[in-house]
Coordinates of C-alpha atoms in Angstrom, one line a residue:
M186 CA 84.5 130.1 128.1
N187 CA 81.2 128.0 128.1
T188 CA 82.4 124.5 129.0
S189 CA 79.2 123.1 130.4
P190 CA 78.0 119.8 128.9
P191 CA 75.2 119.8 126.3
L192 CA 71.6 119.6 127.6
P193 CA 70.1 116.2 127.6
L194 CA 68.2 115.3 124.5
S195 CA 64.8 113.8 124.2
Q196 CA 64.4 110.2 123.0
D197 CA 62.9 111.5 119.8
Q198 CA 65.8 113.7 119.2
D199 CA 68.2 110.9 120.0
A200 CA 66.4 108.7 117.3
T201 CA 66.5 111.6 114.9
D202 CA 70.2 112.2 115.4
A203 CA 71.0 108.5 115.0
R204 CA 69.0 108.3 111.8
F205 CA 70.7 111.2 110.1
M206 CA 74.1 110.0 111.4
A207 CA 73.4 106.6 109.6
E208 CA 72.9 108.6 106.4
A209 CA 76.3 110.3 107.0
L210 CA 77.8 106.9 107.6
A211 CA 76.7 105.6 104.3
L212 CA 78.4 108.6 102.6
A213 CA 81.5 107.8 104.6
E214 CA 81.4 104.4 103.0
Q215 CA 81.5 106.1 99.5
A216 CA 84.7 107.8 100.5
A217 CA 86.3 104.6 101.6
Q218 CA 85.6 103.1 98.3
L219 CA 87.5 105.8 96.6
G220 CA 90.4 105.2 99.0
E221 CA 89.7 108.3 100.9
V222 CA 89.4 108.6 104.7
P223 CA 85.8 107.6 105.4
V224 CA 84.0 110.7 106.6
G225 CA 80.5 111.6 105.6
A226 CA 78.2 114.5 106.4
V227 CA 74.6 115.6 105.8
V228 CA 73.0 119.1 106.4
V229 CA 69.3 118.9 107.7
R230 CA 66.7 121.6 107.9
D231 CA 63.1 121.1 108.9
G232 CA 63.6 117.4 109.0
Q233 CA 64.8 117.2 105.5
V234 CA 68.4 116.5 104.1
I235 CA 69.3 119.5 102.1
G236 CA 73.0 118.7 101.6
R237 CA 75.3 115.7 101.3
G238 CA 79.0 115.3 101.1
F239 CA 81.8 112.9 101.8
N240 CA 85.5 113.2 102.1
H241 CA 87.5 113.2 98.8
P242 CA 90.4 115.7 98.7
I243 CA 92.6 113.2 96.9
A244 CA 90.3 112.3 94.1
S245 CA 89.2 115.9 93.6
H246 CA 92.7 117.4 94.1
D247 CA 91.1 119.8 96.5
P248 CA 92.6 120.2 100.1
S249 CA 89.3 121.7 101.2
A250 CA 87.1 118.8 100.1
H251 CA 86.2 117.6 103.6
A252 CA 82.8 116.0 104.0
E253 CA 81.5 119.0 106.0
I254 CA 82.6 121.4 103.2
M255 CA 81.1 119.4 100.5
A256 CA 77.7 119.0 102.4
L257 CA 77.6 122.8 103.1
R258 CA 78.3 123.5 99.3
D259 CA 75.6 121.1 98.3
A260 CA 73.0 122.6 100.7
A261 CA 73.9 126.1 99.8
R262 CA 73.5 125.4 96.1
G263 CA 70.2 123.7 96.7
V264 CA 68.6 126.5 98.7
G265 CA 70.3 129.3 96.8
N266 CA 71.8 130.9 99.8
Y267 CA 75.3 130.6 101.4
R268 CA 73.7 131.2 104.8
L269 CA 72.0 128.1 106.3
P270 CA 70.3 129.3 109.6
G271 CA 68.3 126.8 111.4
S272 CA 70.1 123.8 110.0
T273 CA 72.0 120.9 111.7
L274 CA 75.1 119.4 110.2
Y275 CA 75.7 115.7 110.9
V276 CA 79.2 114.5 110.4
T277 CA 80.8 111.1 111.3
L278 CA 84.1 112.6 112.6
E279 CA 84.7 115.6 114.8
P280 CA 85.2 118.7 112.6
C281 CA 88.6 120.3 112.1
A282 CA 89.3 124.0 112.3
M283 CA 88.9 124.6 108.7
C284 CA 85.5 122.9 108.8
A285 CA 84.5 124.8 111.9
G286 CA 85.1 128.0 110.2
A287 CA 82.9 127.1 107.3
I288 CA 80.2 126.0 109.6
F289 CA 80.4 129.4 111.4
H290 CA 80.2 131.3 108.1
A291 CA 77.3 129.3 107.0
R292 CA 75.4 130.1 110.2
V293 CA 74.7 126.5 110.9
G294 CA 72.7 126.2 114.2
R295 CA 73.8 122.9 115.4
V296 CA 76.5 120.4 114.7
V297 CA 76.3 116.7 115.6
Y298 CA 79.4 114.4 115.2
G299 CA 80.1 110.7 115.7
A300 CA 83.7 109.9 116.7
P301 CA 86.1 112.3 118.3
E302 CA 89.3 113.2 116.3
P303 CA 92.2 113.4 118.8
K304 CA 94.7 114.9 116.2
T305 CA 92.8 117.7 114.6
G306 CA 89.3 117.9 116.4
A307 CA 88.2 121.5 116.8
A308 CA 85.2 120.7 119.0
G309 CA 87.1 119.9 122.1
S310 CA 89.7 117.2 121.3
V311 CA 92.5 119.6 120.4
V312 CA 90.8 123.0 120.6
N313 CA 87.1 124.0 121.1
L314 CA 86.3 126.7 118.6
F315 CA 82.7 126.2 119.3
S316 CA 83.1 127.6 122.8
E317 CA 85.2 130.5 121.6
L318 CA 83.3 133.6 122.8
R319 CA 85.2 136.1 120.6
L320 CA 83.7 134.7 117.4
N321 CA 80.6 136.3 116.1
H322 CA 78.7 133.2 115.5
H323 CA 78.2 130.0 117.5
A324 CA 76.8 126.6 116.8
S325 CA 75.7 124.1 119.5
I326 CA 77.7 121.0 119.5
Q327 CA 76.7 117.4 120.2
G328 CA 79.2 114.6 120.0
G329 CA 79.2 110.8 120.4
V330 CA 76.3 110.0 118.1
L331 CA 77.0 106.4 116.8
A332 CA 80.5 107.1 117.9
Q333 CA 81.5 103.4 118.0
E334 CA 80.3 102.7 114.4
C335 CA 81.9 106.0 113.1
G336 CA 85.2 105.4 114.9
E337 CA 85.4 101.8 113.9
R338 CA 85.0 102.6 110.1
V339 CA 88.0 105.0 110.3
R340 CA 90.1 102.6 112.3
R341 CA 89.3 99.8 109.8
F342 CA 90.3 101.9 106.9
F343 CA 93.7 102.7 108.3
S344 CA 94.3 99.2 109.4
E345 CA 93.6 97.9 105.8
K346 CA 95.8 100.7 104.4
R347 CA 98.7 99.9 106.7
Q348 CA 98.4 96.1 105.9
A349 CA 98.4 96.8 102.1
M350 CA 101.4 99.1 102.4
A351 CA 103.2 96.5 104.4
W352 CA 102.5 93.8 101.7
K353 CA 103.8 96.3 99.2
R354 CA 107.1 97.0 101.0
K355 CA 107.7 93.3 101.7
G356 CA 106.7 92.1 98.2
R357 CA 104.1 89.9 99.7
G358 CA 101.2 91.0 97.7
P359 CA 99.9 90.0 94.2
T360 CA 100.7 91.8 91.0
I361 CA 98.5 92.4 88.0
A362 CA 100.3 92.2 84.6
I363 CA 98.3 93.5 81.6
S364 CA 99.6 92.9 78.0
L365 CA 98.2 95.2 75.3
A366 CA 99.5 92.9 72.7
R367 CA 98.0 89.8 74.0
Q368 CA 94.8 91.6 75.3
E369 CA 95.2 89.7 78.6
L370 CA 95.3 90.2 82.3
R371 CA 97.4 87.9 84.5
L372 CA 97.4 87.8 88.3
L373 CA 100.8 86.9 89.8
D374 CA 101.8 85.8 93.2
P375 CA 104.7 87.4 95.0
T376 CA 107.2 85.1 93.3
G377 CA 105.9 86.0 89.9
Q378 CA 104.0 82.8 89.3
E379 CA 100.8 83.0 87.4
I380 CA 97.7 82.5 89.5
A381 CA 95.0 83.3 87.0
R382 CA 94.5 84.8 83.5
W383 CA 91.6 86.6 81.9
P384 CA 90.9 88.3 78.6
V385 CA 90.6 92.0 78.5
S386 CA 89.8 94.9 76.0
T387 CA 92.0 97.9 76.1
A388 CA 91.9 101.1 74.1
L389 CA 90.9 101.2 70.5
N390 CA 93.4 104.1 70.0
G391 CA 96.2 101.9 71.4
P392 CA 98.7 102.8 74.1
G393 CA 99.3 106.4 75.2
E394 CA 99.5 108.5 78.4
A395 CA 98.2 112.0 77.3
S396 CA 95.0 113.3 78.7
G397 CA 92.2 113.3 76.1
S398 CA 94.0 110.7 73.9
C399 CA 91.5 107.9 74.8
C400 CA 94.6 105.6 75.0
T401 CA 95.5 103.1 77.7
P402 CA 98.4 104.2 79.7
R403 CA 101.5 102.1 80.0
G404 CA 103.9 101.5 82.9
Q405 CA 103.7 100.9 86.6
H406 CA 100.4 101.6 88.4
I407 CA 98.7 100.8 91.7
I408 CA 95.0 100.2 92.4
R409 CA 94.1 103.4 94.1
A410 CA 90.6 102.5 95.0
K411 CA 88.2 99.6 94.9
I412 CA 84.6 100.6 94.1
G413 CA 81.4 98.5 94.1
A414 CA 82.1 95.8 96.7
G415 CA 78.9 93.7 97.2
M416 CA 77.0 95.3 94.4
P417 CA 75.1 93.0 92.0
L418 CA 76.5 91.8 88.7
N419 CA 75.8 94.4 86.0
T420 CA 75.4 97.4 88.4
V421 CA 75.7 100.5 86.3
F422 CA 78.2 103.1 87.4
V423 CA 78.3 106.8 86.4
G424 CA 81.0 109.0 88.0
R425 CA 82.0 105.9 90.1
R426 CA 78.6 105.9 91.8
P427 CA 76.0 103.3 91.2
T428 CA 72.9 104.8 89.3
G429 CA 70.5 102.2 90.6
E430 CA 70.2 100.6 87.1
I431 CA 71.2 97.0 86.3
Y432 CA 72.3 96.6 82.8
S433 CA 70.3 94.4 80.5
P434 CA 70.3 93.9 76.7
E435 CA 67.2 96.0 76.6
L436 CA 68.8 98.9 78.4
G437 CA 71.7 98.6 76.1
A438 CA 69.5 98.7 73.1
A439 CA 67.6 101.7 74.4
E440 CA 70.9 103.7 75.0
P441 CA 73.5 102.5 72.5
Q442 CA 75.6 105.5 72.9
R443 CA 76.6 104.9 76.6
D444 CA 80.0 103.6 77.5
W445 CA 78.8 101.1 80.1
I446 CA 80.9 100.8 83.3
L447 CA 79.5 97.8 85.2
T448 CA 79.8 95.7 88.4
R449 CA 83.1 96.8 89.9
I450 CA 85.8 99.5 89.4
L451 CA 89.5 99.2 90.1
W452 CA 90.7 102.8 89.8
L453 CA 94.3 103.0 88.7
S454 CA 97.0 105.6 89.6
G455 CA 100.3 105.9 87.9
T456 CA 103.5 105.7 89.9
Q457 CA 105.9 107.2 87.5
P458 CA 106.0 111.0 87.6
G459 CA 106.2 112.7 84.2
F460 CA 105.1 109.4 82.5
N461 CA 101.8 108.3 83.9
R462 CA 101.5 110.4 87.0
L463 CA 100.9 114.2 87.6
G464 CA 100.4 116.8 84.9
S465 CA 98.6 115.9 81.6
C466 CA 99.5 112.2 81.8
D467 CA 98.2 111.4 85.2
S468 CA 96.3 108.0 85.0
M469 CA 94.1 108.8 88.1
R470 CA 93.0 112.2 86.8
R471 CA 92.3 110.5 83.5
Y472 CA 90.0 108.1 85.4
I473 CA 91.6 105.0 84.1
Y474 CA 89.8 101.9 85.4
I475 CA 89.6 98.1 85.2
H476 CA 85.9 97.7 85.0
G477 CA 83.1 95.5 83.8
T478 CA 81.4 95.7 80.5
P479 CA 78.3 94.1 78.9
D480 CA 79.2 90.4 78.5
A481 CA 77.1 90.1 75.3
V482 CA 79.3 92.7 73.5
F483 CA 82.6 91.9 75.1
Q484 CA 85.4 91.3 72.6
N485 CA 88.9 90.2 73.4
Q486 CA 90.4 93.1 71.3
P487 CA 91.2 96.8 71.7
L488 CA 87.8 98.6 71.7
S489 CA 87.7 100.7 74.9
H490 CA 88.0 104.5 75.4
G491 CA 91.1 104.0 77.4
C492 CA 90.1 101.8 80.3
V493 CA 90.6 98.0 80.7
R494 CA 87.3 96.2 80.2
M495 CA 86.6 92.7 81.5
R496 CA 83.7 90.3 81.7
N497 CA 81.7 90.9 84.8
Q498 CA 82.3 87.6 86.6
D499 CA 86.0 87.7 85.8
L500 CA 86.2 91.2 87.2
V501 CA 84.5 90.0 90.5
E502 CA 87.0 87.2 90.9
L503 CA 89.9 89.6 90.4
F504 CA 88.3 92.2 92.7
E505 CA 88.1 89.7 95.6
R506 CA 91.7 88.7 95.2
V507 CA 93.6 92.1 95.1
P508 CA 93.8 94.7 97.9
V509 CA 94.1 98.5 97.4
Y510 CA 97.7 99.4 96.4
T511 CA 98.2 96.2 94.3
R512 CA 100.8 96.9 91.7
V513 CA 99.6 96.9 88.1
D514 CA 102.0 96.7 85.2
I515 CA 100.7 97.6 81.8
T516 CA 103.0 96.7 78.9
E517 CA 102.7 96.6 75.1
T518 CA 104.3 93.1 74.8

């Protein structure tokens, strides 16, 4: 086996690798906002990014939706060929065996990763498929680019997740209670005492859990992901990603048909299988959010398409006070 270290890189190559790894880190942050392990990847050829991807197997219900796979798919669609010779794949975490296989099939020439993955890494941490001479394709491998930044983002994600789960088990975290009848959202402390209260707008079609019903689901939920931290008020989201637009009355008048999702998103997931989780009644698959809406047209009555709408500043206050996995109870009374 070839176990020799990689050849030294020029300063120009170091700078190039750091620049593209920073782009992959920005994509990893998108994964974190969805509650996914923060891993991002870009595919580069001739100095240009031709594919982007981030980790989201949970949200997409796809066990293969690792950052590398998504970036390779994006690149292959863009160039119109499943082979990507002469390309470099940048990924914030050492590839696993599945992703290594996809990299070989795509004929990627070089792989640059950030932090090592001691549990599943297939570039030397657990196994080294990239040095396996019996395979019919090889990609050169370079690790440790922005390793500290990439590793710290993953460590912080799991630390925050463990803390949130500990709060949940010990009953130390807050609870959100949403009343469909009163059209209000209350934030409660661990003893059940009210901390704050805000008006909301739930579904025009009333309560209901079925997919396609445009109803607001009832029962126990959790906040599965917090999206939009630090974004300006009235940031416009489509598909949980900021579009670069900032809502204004003029924009609203120009596109009156749009269902505006603004400022922040708290993505809900049901916790009661058969009622609001799994199958055709799954709140997360239905993309049920607590989200901002244009303040000028906000009304404290059922008008939404199924989500829970709030005034933008109210939503920012709520967003800052609740962690991921906060319990959300939606009741009719």
